[in-house]
PDB file of C-alpha atoms in Angstrom:
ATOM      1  CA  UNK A1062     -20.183-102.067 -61.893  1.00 55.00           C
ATOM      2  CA  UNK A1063     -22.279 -98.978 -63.446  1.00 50.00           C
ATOM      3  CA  UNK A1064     -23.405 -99.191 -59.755  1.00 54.00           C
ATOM      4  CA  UNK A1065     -20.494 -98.364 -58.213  1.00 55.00           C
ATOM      5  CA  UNK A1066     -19.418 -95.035 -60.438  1.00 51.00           C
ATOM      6  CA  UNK A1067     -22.607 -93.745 -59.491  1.00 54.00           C
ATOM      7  CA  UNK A1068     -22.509 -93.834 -55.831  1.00 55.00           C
ATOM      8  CA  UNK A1069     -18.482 -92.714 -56.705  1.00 55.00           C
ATOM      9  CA  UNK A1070     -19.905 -89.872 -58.856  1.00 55.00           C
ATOM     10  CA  UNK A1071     -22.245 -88.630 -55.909  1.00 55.00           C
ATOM     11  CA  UNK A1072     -19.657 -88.890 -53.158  1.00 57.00           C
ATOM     12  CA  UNK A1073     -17.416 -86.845 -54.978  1.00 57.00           C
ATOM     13  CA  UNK A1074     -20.070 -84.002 -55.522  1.00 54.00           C
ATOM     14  CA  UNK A1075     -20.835 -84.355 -51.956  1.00 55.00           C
ATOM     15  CA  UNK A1076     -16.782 -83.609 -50.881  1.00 54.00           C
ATOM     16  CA  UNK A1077     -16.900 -80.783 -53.546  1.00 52.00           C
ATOM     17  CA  UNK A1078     -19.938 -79.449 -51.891  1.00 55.00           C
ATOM     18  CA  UNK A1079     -18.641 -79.345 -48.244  1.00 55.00           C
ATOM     19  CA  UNK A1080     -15.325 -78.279 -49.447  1.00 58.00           C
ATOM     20  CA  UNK A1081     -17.265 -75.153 -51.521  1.00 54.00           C
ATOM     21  CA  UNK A1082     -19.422 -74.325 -48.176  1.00 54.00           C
ATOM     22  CA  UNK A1083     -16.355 -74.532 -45.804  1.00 54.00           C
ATOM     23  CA  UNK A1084     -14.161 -72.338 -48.311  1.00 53.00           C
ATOM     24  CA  UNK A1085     -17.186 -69.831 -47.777  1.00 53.00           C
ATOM     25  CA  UNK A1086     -17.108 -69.870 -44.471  1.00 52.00           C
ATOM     26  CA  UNK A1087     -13.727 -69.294 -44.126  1.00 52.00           C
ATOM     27  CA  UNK A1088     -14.233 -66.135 -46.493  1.00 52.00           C
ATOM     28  CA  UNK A1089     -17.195 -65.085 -44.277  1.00 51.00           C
ATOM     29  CA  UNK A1090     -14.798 -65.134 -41.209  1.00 51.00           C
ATOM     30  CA  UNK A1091     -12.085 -63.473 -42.860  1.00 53.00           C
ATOM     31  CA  UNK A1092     -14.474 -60.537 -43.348  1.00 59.00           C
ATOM     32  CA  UNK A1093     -15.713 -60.274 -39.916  1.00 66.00           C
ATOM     33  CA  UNK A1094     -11.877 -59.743 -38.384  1.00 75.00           C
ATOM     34  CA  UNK A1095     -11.163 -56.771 -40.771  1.00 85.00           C
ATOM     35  CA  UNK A1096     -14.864 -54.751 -39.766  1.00 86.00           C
ATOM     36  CA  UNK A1097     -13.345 -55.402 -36.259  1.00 87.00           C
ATOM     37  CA  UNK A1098     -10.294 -54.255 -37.028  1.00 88.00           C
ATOM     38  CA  UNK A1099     -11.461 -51.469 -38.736  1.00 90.00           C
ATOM     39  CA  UNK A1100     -14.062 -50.602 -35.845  1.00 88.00           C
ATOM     40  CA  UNK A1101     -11.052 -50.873 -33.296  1.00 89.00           C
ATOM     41  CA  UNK A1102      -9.047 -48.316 -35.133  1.00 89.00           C
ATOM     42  CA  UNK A1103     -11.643 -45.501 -35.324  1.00 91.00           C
ATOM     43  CA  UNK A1104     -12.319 -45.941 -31.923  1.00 91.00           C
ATOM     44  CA  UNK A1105      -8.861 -45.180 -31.094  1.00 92.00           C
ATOM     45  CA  UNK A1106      -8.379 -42.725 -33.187  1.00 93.00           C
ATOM     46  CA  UNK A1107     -11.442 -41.094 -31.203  1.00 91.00           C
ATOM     47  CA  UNK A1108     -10.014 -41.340 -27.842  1.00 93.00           C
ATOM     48  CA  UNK A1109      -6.598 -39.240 -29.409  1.00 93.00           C
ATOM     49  CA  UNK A1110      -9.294 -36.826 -31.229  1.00 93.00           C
ATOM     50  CA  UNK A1111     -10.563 -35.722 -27.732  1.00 91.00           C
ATOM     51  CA  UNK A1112      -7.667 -35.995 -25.762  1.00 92.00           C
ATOM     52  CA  UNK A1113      -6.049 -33.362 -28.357  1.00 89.00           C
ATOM     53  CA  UNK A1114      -9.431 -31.517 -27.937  1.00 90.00           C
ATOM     54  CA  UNK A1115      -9.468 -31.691 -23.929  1.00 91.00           C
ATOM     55  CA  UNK A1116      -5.449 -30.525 -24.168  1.00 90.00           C
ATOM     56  CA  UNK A1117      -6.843 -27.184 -26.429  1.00 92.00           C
ATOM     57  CA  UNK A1118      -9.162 -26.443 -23.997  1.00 90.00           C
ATOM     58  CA  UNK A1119      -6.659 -26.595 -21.229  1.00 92.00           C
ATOM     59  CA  UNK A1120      -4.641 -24.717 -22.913  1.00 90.00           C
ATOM     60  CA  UNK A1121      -7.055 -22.283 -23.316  1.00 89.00           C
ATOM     61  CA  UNK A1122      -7.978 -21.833 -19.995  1.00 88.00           C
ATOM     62  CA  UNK A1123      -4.102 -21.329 -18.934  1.00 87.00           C
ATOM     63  CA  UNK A1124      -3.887 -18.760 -21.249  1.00 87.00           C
ATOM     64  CA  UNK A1125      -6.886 -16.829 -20.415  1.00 89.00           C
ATOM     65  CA  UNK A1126      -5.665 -16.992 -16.495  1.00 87.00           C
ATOM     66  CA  UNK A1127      -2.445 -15.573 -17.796  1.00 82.00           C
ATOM     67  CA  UNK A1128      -4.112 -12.613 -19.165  1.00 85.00           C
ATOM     68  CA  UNK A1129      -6.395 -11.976 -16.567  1.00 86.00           C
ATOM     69  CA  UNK A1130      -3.369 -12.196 -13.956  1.00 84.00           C
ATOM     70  CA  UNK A1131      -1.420  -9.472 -16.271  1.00 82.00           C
ATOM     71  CA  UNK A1132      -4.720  -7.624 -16.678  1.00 81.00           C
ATOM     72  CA  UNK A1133      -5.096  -7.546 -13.028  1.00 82.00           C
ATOM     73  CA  UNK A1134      -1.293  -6.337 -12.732  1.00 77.00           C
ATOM     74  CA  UNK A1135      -1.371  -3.781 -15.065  1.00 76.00           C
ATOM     75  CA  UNK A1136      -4.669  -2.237 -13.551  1.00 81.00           C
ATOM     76  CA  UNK A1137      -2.631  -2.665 -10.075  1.00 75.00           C
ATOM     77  CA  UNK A1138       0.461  -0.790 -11.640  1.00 67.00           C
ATOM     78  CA  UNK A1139      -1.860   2.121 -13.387  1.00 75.00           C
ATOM     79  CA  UNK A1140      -3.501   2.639  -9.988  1.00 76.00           C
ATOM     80  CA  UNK A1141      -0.910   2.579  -7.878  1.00 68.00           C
ATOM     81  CA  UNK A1142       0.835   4.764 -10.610  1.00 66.00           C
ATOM     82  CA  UNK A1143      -2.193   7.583  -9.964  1.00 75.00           C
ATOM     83  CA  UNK A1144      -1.755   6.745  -5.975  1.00 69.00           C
ATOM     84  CA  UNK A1145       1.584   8.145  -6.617  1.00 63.00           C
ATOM     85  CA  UNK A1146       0.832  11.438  -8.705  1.00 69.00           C
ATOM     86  CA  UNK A1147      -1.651  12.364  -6.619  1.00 75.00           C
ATOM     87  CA  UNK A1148       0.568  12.341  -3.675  1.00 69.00           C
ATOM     88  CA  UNK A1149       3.012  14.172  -5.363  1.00 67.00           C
ATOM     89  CA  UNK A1150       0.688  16.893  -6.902  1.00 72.00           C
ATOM     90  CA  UNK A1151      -0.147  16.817  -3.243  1.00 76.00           C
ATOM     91  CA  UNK A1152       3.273  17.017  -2.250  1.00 70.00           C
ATOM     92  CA  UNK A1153       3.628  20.386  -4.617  1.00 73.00           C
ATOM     93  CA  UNK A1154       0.572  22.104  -3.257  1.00 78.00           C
ATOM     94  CA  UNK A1155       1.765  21.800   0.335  1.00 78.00           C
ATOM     95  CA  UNK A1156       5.016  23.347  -0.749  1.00 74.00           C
ATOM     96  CA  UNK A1157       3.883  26.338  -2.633  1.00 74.00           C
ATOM     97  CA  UNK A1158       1.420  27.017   0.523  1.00 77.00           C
ATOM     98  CA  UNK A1159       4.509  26.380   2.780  1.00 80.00           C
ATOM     99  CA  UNK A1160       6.470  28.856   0.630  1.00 77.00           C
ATOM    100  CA  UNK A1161       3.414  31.376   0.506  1.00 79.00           C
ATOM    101  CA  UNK A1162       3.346  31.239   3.997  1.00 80.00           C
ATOM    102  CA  UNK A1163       6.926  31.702   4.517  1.00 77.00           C
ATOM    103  CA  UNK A1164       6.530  34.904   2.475  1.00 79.00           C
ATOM    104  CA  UNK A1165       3.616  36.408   4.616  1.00 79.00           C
ATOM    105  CA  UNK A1166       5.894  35.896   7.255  1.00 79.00           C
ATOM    106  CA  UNK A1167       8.886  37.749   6.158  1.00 76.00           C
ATOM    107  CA  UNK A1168       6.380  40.634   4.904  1.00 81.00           C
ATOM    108  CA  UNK A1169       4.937  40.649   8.788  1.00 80.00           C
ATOM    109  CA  UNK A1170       8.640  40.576  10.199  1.00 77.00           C
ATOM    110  CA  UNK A1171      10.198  43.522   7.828  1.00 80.00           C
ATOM    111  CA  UNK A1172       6.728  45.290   8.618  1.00 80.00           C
ATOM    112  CA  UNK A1173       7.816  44.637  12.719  1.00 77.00           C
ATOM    113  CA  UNK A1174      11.391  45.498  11.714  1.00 76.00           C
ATOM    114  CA  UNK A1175      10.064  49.014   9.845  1.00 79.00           C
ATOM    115  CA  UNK A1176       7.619  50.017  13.383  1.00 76.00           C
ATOM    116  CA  UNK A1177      10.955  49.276  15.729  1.00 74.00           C
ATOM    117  CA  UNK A1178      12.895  51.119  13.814  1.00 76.00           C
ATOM    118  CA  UNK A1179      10.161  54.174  13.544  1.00 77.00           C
ATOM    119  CA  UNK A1180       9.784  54.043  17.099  1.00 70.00           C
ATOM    120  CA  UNK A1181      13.730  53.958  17.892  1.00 70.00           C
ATOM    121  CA  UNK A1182      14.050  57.046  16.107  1.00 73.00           C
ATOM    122  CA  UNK A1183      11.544  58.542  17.889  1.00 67.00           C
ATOM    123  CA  UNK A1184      12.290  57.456  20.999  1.00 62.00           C
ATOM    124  CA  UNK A1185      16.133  58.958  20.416  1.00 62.00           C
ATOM    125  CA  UNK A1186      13.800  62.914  19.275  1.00 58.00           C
ATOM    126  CA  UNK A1187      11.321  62.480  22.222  1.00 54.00           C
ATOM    127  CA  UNK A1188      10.260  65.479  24.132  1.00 50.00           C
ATOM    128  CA  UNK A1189      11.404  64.480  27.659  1.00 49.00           C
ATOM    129  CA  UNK A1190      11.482  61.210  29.967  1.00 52.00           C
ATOM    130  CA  UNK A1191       7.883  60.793  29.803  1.00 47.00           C
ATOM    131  CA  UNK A1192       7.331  60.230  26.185  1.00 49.00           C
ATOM    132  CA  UNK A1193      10.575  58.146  26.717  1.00 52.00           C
ATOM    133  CA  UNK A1194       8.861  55.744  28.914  1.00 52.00           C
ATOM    134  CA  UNK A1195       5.770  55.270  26.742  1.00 45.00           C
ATOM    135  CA  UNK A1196       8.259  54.817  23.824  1.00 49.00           C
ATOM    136  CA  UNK A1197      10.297  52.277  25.899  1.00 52.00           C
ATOM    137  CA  UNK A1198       7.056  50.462  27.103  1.00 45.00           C
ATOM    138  CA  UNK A1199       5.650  50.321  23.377  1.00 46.00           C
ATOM    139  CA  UNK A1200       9.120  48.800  22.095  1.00 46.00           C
ATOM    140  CA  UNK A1201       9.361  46.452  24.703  1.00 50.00           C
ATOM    141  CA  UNK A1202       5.676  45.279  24.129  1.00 44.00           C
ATOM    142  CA  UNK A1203       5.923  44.566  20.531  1.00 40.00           C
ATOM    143  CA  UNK A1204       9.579  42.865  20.863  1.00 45.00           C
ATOM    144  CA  UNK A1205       7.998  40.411  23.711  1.00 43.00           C
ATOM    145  CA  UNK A1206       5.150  39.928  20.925  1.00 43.00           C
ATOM    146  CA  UNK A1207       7.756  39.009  18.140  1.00 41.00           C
ATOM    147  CA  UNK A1208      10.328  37.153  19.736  1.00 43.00           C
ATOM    148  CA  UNK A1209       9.261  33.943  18.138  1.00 41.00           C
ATOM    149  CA  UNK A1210       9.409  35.622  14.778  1.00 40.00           C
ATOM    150  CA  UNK A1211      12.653  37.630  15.150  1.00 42.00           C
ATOM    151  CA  UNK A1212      15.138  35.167  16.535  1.00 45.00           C
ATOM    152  CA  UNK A1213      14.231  32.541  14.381  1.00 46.00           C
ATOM    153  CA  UNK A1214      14.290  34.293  11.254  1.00 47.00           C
ATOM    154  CA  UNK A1215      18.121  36.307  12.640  1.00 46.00           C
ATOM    155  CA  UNK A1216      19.109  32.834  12.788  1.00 47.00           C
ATOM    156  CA  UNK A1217      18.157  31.682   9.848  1.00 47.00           C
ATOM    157  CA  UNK A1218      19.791  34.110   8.171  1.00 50.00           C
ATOM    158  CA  UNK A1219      23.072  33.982   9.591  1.00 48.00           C
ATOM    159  CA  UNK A1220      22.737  30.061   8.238  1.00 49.00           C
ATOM    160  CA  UNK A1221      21.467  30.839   5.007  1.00 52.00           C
ATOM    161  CA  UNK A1222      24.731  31.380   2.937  1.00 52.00           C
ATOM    162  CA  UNK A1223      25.908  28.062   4.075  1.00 66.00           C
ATOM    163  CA  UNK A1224      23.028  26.267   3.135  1.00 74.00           C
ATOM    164  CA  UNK A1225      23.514  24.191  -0.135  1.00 84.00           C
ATOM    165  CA  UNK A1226      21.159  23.318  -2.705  1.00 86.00           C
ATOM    166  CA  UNK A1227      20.491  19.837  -1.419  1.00 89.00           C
ATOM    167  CA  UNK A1228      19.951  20.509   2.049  1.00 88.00           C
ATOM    168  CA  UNK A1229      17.331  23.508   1.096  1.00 88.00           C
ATOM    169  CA  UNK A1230      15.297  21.007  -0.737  1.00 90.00           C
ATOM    170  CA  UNK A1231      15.630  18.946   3.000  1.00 92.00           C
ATOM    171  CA  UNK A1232      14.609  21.698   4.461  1.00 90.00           C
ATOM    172  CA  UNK A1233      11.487  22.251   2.519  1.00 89.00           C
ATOM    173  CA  UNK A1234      10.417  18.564   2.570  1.00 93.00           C
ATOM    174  CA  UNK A1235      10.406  18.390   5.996  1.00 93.00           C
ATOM    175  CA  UNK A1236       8.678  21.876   6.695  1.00 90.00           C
ATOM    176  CA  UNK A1237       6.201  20.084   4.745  1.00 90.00           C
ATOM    177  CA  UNK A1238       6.310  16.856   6.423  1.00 93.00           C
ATOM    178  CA  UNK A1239       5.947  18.386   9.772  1.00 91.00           C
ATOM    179  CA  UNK A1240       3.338  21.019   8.518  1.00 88.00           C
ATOM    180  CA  UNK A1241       0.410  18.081   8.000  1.00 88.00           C
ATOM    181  CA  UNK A1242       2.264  17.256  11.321  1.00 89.00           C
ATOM    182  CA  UNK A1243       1.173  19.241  13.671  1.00 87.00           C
ATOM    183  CA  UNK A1244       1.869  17.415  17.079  1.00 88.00           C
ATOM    184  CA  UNK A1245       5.200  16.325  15.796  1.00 89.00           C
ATOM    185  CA  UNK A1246       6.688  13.153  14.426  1.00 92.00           C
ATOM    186  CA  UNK A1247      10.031  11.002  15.264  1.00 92.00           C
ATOM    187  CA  UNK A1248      12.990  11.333  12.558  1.00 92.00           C
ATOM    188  CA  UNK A1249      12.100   8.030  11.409  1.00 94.00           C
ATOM    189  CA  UNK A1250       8.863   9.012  10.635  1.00 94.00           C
ATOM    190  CA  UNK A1251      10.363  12.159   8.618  1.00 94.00           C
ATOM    191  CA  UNK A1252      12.734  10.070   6.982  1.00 96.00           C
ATOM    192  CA  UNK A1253      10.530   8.072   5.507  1.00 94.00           C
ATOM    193  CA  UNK A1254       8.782  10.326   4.103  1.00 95.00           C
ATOM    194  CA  UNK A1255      11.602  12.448   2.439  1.00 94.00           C
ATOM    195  CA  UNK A1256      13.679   9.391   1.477  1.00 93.00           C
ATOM    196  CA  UNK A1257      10.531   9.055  -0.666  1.00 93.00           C
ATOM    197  CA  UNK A1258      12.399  12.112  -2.964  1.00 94.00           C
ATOM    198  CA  UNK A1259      15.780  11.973  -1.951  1.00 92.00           C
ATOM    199  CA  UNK A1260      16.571   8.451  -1.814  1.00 93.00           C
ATOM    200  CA  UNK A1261      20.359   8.625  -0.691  1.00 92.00           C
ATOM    201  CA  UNK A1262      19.502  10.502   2.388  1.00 92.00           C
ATOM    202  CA  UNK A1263      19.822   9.127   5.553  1.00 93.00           C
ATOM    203  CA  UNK A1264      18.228   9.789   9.211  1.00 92.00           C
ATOM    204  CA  UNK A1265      20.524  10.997  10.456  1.00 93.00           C
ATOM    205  CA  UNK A1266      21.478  13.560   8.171  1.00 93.00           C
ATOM    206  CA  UNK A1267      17.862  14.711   8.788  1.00 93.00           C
ATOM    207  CA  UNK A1268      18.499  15.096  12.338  1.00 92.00           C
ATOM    208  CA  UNK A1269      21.947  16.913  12.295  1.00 92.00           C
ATOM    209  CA  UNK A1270      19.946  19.188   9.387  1.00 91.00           C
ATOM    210  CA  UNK A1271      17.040  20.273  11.687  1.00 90.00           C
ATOM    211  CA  UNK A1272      19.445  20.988  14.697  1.00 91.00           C
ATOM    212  CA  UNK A1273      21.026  23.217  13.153  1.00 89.00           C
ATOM    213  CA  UNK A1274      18.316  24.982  12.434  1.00 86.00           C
ATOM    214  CA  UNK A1275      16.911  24.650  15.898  1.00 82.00           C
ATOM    215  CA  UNK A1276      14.524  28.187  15.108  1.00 81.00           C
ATOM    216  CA  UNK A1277      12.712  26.429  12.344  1.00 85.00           C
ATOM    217  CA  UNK A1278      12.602  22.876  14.142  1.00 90.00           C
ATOM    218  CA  UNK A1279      12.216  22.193  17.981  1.00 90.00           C
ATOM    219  CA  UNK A1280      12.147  18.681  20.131  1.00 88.00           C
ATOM    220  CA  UNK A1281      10.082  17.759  22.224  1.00 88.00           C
ATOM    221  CA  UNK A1282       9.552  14.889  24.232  1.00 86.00           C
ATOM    222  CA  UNK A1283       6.541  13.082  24.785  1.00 82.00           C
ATOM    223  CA  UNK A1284       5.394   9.993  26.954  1.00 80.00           C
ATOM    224  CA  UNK A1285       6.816   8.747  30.380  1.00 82.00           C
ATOM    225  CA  UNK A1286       9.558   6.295  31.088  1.00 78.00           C
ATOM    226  CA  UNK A1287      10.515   3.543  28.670  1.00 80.00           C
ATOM    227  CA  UNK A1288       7.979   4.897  25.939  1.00 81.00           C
ATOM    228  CA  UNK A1289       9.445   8.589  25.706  1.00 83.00           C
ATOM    229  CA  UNK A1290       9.258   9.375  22.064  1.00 87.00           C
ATOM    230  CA  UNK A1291      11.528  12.201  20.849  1.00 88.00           C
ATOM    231  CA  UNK A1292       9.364  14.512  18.172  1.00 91.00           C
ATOM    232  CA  UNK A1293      10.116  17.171  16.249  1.00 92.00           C
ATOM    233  CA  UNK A1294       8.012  19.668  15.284  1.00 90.00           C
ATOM    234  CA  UNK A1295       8.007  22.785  13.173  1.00 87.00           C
ATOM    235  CA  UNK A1296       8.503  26.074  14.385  1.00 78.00           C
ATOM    236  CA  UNK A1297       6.538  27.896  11.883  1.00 61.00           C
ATOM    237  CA  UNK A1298       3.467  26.791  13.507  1.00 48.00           C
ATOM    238  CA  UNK A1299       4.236  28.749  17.015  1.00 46.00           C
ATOM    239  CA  UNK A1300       5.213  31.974  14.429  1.00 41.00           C
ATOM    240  CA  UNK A1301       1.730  31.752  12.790  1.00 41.00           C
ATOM    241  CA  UNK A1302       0.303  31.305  16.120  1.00 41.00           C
ATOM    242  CA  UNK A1303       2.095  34.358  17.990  1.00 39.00           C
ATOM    243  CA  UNK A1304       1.538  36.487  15.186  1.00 41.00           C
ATOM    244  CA  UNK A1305      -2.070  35.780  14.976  1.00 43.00           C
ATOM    245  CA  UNK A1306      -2.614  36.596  19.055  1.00 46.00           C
ATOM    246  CA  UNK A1307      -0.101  39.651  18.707  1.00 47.00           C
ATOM    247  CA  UNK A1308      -2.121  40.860  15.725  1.00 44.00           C
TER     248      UNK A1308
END
């Protein structure tokens, strides 16, 4: 009988044994899952740590192209901006020379006006019909010199009292158009260079402008059958010219 509580005694410390060593093992595994876990987490949470990084960096980059497009602009703007005071600076020079000039010229024509007049008078006192002929001959030279000067400028001024404001400043644009001109240029060519300053212009305002002053603009064409070009050109040039021979 004491036989049997011993071998009863040892099989239960055996059970307790195995159930001690699977209760461990159980612990052991329990352990393992939540370093995986753990381990699984972080590594996500590294993935969304760069993909917030790589987003920055794009970021980054789209706003440094913005700024170097708007950089780019504005330098575009600021030299285009200098394109455009130059030209008009330009613009002013070639008008005060164009007004200088017209000045010489009425100084040579009230000079040419003063020595017809002298010689009229003395024509009407001469001393007989010899010194009338030289007189005569002397007039008529000079006058065949300065017709290009003197019927311009007579016709000019019997237009100048009508001539507004506006159409003066027309006037002087395209003297200075067709000045750097010299060969002549189409009225589409002139009007786009004066719409440039007087926006609400229009071509053919241009054209009904410079025929009436047909003195200070002429037309000429140029080029044979269907590529005749009508060109205007300015009459100042031929003045300068004649005076410059005649003198």
């Amino acid at each position: 009988h004491e036989d049997s509580m011993d071998t009863d005694s040892e099989d239960e410390g055996g059970a307790a044994a195995a159930g001690g060593k699977n209760k461990m093992k159980k612990q052991g595994g329990g352990g393992g899952g939540d370093k995986q876990s753990l381990k699984d987490e972080n590594d996500s949470l590294r993935c969304q740590l760069e993909a917030y990084k790589n987003e920055v960096e794009i970021l980054k980059l789209d706003m440094q192209t913005d700024v170097d497009a708007k950089d780019k602009q504005l330098k575009v703007t600021q030299k285009t901006l200098e394109n455009v005071q130059m030209n008009l600076m330009d613009a002013r020079r070639e008008q005060a020379d164009a007004a200088f000039k017209s000045m010489q010229l009425n100084k040579q024509l009230n000079a040419l006006k003063h020595k017809l007049s002298k010689e009229s008078k003395g024509k009407d006192g001469g001393d007989g019909d010899a010194k009338d002929d030289a007189d005569d001959a002397s007039a008529e030279e000079v006058k065949t010199d300065t017709t290009i000067l003197t019927e311009p400028s007579l016709e000019l001024s019997a237009l100048t009292s009508n001539v507004t404001e506006l159409e003066a400043k027309l006037i002087g644009l395209i003297s200075i158009f067709l000045h750097i001109h010299p060969f002549g240029a189409s009225v589409e060519y002139i009007w786009s260079y004066v719409q440039k300053f007087v926006p609400a212009v229009k071509s053919s305002d241009l054209e009904s402008l410079m025929r009436r002053f047909g003195g200070l603009f002429t037309q000429d064409l140029v080029g044979i059958g269907a590529n005749i070009e009508r060109r205007w050109k300015y009459g100042g040039i031929a003045v300068t010219e004649a005076t410059s021979s005649g003198m």
